[in-house]
Each structure stands twice: as C-alpha cells, then as structure tokens.
mmCIF file with all atom_site columns, C-alpha atoms in Angstrom:
data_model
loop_
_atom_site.group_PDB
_atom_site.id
_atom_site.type_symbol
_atom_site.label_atom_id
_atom_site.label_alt_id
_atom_site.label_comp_id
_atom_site.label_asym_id
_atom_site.label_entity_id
_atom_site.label_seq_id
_atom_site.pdbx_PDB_ins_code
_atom_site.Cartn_x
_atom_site.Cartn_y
_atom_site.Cartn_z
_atom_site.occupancy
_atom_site.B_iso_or_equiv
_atom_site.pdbx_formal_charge
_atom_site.auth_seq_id
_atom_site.auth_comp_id
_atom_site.auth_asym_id
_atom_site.auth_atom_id
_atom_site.pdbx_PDB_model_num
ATOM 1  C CA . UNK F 1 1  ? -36.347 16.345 -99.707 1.00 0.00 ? 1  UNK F CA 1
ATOM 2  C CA . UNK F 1 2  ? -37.933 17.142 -96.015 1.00 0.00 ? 2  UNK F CA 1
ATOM 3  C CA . UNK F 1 3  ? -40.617 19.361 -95.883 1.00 0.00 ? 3  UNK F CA 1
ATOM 4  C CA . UNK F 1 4  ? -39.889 19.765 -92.482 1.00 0.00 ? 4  UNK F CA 1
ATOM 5  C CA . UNK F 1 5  ? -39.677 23.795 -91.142 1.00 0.00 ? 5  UNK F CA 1
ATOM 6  C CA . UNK F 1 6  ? -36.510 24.727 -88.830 1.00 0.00 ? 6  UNK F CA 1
ATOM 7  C CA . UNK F 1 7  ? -37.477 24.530 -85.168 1.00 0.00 ? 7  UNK F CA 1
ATOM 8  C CA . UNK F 1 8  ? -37.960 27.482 -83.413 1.00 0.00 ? 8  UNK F CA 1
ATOM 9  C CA . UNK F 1 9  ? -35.443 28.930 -81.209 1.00 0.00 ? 9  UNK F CA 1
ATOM 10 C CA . UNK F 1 10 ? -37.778 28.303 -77.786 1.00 0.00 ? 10 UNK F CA 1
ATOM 11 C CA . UNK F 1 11 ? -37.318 24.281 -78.701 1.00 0.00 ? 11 UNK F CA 1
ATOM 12 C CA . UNK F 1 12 ? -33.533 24.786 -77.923 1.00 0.00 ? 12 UNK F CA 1
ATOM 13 C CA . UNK F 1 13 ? -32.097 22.536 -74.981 1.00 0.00 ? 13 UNK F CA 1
ATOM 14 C CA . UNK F 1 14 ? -31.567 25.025 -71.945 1.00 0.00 ? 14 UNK F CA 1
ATOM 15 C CA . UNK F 1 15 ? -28.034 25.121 -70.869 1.00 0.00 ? 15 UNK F CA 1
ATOM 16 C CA . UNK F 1 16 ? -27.540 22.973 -67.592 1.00 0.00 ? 16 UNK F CA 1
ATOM 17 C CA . UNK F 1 17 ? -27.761 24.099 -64.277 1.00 0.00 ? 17 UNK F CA 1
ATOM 18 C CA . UNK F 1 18 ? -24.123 24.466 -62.954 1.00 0.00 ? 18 UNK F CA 1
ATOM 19 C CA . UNK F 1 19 ? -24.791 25.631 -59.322 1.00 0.00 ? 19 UNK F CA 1
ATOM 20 C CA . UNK F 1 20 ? -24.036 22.383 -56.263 1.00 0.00 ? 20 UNK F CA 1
ATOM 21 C CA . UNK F 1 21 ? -27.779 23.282 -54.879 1.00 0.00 ? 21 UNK F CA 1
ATOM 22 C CA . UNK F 1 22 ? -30.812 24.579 -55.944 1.00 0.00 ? 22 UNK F CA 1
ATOM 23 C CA . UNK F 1 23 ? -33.631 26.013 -52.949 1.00 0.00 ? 23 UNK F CA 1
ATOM 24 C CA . UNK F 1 24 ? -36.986 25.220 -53.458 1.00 0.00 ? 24 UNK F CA 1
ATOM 25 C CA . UNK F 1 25 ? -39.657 27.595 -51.999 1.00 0.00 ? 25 UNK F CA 1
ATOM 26 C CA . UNK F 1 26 ? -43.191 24.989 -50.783 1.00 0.00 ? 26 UNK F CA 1
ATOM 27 C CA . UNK F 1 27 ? -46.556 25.670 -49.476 1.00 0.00 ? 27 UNK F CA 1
ATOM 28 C CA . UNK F 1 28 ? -48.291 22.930 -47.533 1.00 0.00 ? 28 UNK F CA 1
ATOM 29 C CA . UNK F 1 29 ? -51.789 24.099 -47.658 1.00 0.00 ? 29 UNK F CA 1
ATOM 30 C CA . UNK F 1 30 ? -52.277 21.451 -49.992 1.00 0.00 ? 30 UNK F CA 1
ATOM 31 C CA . UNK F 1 31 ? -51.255 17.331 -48.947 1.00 0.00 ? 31 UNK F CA 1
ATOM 32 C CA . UNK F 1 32 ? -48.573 17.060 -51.761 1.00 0.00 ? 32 UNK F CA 1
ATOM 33 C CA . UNK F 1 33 ? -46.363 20.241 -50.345 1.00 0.00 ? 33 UNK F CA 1
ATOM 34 C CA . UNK F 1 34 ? -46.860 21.668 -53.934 1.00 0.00 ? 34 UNK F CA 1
ATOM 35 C CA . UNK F 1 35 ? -43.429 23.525 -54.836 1.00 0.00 ? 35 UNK F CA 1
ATOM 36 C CA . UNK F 1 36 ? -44.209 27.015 -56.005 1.00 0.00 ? 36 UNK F CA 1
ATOM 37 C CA . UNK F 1 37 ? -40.893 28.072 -56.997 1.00 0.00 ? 37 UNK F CA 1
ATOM 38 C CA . UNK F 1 38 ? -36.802 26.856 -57.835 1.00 0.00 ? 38 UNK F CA 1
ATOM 39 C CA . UNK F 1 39 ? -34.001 29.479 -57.512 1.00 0.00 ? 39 UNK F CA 1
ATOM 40 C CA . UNK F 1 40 ? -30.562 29.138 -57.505 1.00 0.00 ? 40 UNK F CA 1
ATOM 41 C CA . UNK F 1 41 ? -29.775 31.211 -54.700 1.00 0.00 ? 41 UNK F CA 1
ATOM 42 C CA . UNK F 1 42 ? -31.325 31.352 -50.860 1.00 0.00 ? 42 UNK F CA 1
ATOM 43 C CA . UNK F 1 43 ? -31.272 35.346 -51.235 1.00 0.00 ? 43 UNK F CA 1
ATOM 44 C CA . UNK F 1 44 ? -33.781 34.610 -55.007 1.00 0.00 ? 44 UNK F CA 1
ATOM 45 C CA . UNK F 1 45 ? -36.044 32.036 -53.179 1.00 0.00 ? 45 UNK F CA 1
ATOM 46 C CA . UNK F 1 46 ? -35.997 34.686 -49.840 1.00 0.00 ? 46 UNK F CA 1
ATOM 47 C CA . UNK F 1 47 ? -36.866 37.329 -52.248 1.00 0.00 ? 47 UNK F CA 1
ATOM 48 C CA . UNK F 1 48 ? -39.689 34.910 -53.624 1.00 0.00 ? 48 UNK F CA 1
ATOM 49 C CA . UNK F 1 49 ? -41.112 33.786 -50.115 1.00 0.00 ? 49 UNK F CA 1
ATOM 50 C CA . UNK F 1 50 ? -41.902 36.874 -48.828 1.00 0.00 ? 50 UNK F CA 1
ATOM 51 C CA . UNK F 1 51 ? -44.127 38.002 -52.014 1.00 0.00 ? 51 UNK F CA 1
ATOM 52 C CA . UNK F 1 52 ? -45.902 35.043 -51.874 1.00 0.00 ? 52 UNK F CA 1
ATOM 53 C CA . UNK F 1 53 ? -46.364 34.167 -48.403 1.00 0.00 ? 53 UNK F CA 1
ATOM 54 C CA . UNK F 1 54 ? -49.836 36.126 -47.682 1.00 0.00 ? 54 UNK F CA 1
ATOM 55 C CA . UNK F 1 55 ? -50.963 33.972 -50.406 1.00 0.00 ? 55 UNK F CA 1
ATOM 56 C CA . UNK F 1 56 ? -51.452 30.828 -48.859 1.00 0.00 ? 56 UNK F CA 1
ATOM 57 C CA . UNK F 1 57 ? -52.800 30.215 -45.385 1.00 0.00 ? 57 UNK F CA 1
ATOM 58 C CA . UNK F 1 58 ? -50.000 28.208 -43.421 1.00 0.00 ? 58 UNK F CA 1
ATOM 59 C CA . UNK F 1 59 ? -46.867 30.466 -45.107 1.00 0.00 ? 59 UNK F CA 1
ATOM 60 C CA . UNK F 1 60 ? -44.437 28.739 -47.709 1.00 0.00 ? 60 UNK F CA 1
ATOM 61 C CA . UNK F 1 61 ? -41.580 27.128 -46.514 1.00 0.00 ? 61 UNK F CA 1
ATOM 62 C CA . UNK F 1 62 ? -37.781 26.841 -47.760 1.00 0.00 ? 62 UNK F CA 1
ATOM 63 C CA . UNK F 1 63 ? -35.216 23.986 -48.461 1.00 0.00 ? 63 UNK F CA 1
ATOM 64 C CA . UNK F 1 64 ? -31.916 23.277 -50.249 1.00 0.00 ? 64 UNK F CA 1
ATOM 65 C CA . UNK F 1 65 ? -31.294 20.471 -51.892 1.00 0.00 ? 65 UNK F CA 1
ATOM 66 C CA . UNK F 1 66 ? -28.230 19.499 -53.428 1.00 0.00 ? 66 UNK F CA 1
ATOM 67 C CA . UNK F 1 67 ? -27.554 17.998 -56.837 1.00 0.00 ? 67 UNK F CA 1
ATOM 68 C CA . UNK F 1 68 ? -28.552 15.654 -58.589 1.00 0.00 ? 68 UNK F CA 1
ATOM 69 C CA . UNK F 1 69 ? -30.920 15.217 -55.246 1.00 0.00 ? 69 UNK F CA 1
ATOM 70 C CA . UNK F 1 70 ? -32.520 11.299 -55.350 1.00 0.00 ? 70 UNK F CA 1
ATOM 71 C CA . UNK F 1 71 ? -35.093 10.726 -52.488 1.00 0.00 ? 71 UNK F CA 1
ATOM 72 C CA . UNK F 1 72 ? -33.125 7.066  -51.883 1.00 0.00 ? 72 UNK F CA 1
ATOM 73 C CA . UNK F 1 73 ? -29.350 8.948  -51.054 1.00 0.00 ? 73 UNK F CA 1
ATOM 74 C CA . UNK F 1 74 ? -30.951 8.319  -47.583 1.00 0.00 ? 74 UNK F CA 1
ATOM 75 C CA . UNK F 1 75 ? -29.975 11.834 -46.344 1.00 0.00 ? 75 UNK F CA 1
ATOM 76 C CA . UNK F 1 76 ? -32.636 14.134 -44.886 1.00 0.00 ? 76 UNK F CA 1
ATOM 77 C CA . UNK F 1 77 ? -32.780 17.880 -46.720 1.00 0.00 ? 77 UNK F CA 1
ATOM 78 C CA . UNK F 1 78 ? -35.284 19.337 -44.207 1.00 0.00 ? 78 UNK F CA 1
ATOM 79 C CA . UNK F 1 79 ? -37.355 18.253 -40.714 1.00 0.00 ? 79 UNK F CA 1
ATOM 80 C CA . UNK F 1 80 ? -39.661 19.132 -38.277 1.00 0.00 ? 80 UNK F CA 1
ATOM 81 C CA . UNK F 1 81 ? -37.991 20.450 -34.826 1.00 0.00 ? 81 UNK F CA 1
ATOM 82 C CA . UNK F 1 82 ? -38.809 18.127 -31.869 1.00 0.00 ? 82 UNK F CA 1
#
C-alpha cells in the first residue's frame, strides 16, 4: 500500500495553448534580449509594454511568433529597418 499523498491541484498539466501565435514583449538592456512577458493577444502584450516601458532604459520591444516557433524554420519573426 503507497504511502504516497494525492498531488496537489497546482501540479495539474495546464491546458494547451490553442491560439496560431503568441507575442512576446523584450527588453534589450541586457545582451540576451531577456523576454519579460508572453500574451496571447497584441492588444495584452500592448497593454503590458506600456506599464513597463519606463522601466528599462532602451524601451521593450514587441514580436509575434507563430506556433510551434523553431529558430531553424529559417523564417525571420522580427528585424532591424535598414
């Protein structure tokens, strides 16, 4: 007989993601463009952006990437303007 305790309900498998693109809101004061936030909409990570953008020196920055998103599908999600 297990003496093992239920798990609690916060070790339950999230429910997948069902949206074609998810927009994830950067910062590049740091070298690794550290991601500060995921939303499933542009108007959440807008929303996001501007109450975090006085928080780090250069802004935050916005992109969409579709999914599943691998860096090798050889398409570009964002770049600089010439």
């Amino acid at each position: 007989m297990s003496k093992r305790s239920p798990e609690p309900p916060f070790f339950r498998r999230p429910k997948p993601y069902a949206g074609e693109e998810v927009w994830i809101v950067q910062h590049d004061d740091s070298p690794h463009n550290t991601v500060v936030g995921v939303f499933a909409t542009a108007d959440e990570a807008d929303a996001f952006m501007d109450t975090v953008k006085d928080d780090y020196e250069n802004g935050v920055i916005c992109s969409s990437f579709p999914i599943p998103y691998r860096s090798t599908d050889g398409a570009v999600p964002y770049q600089a303007k010439d």
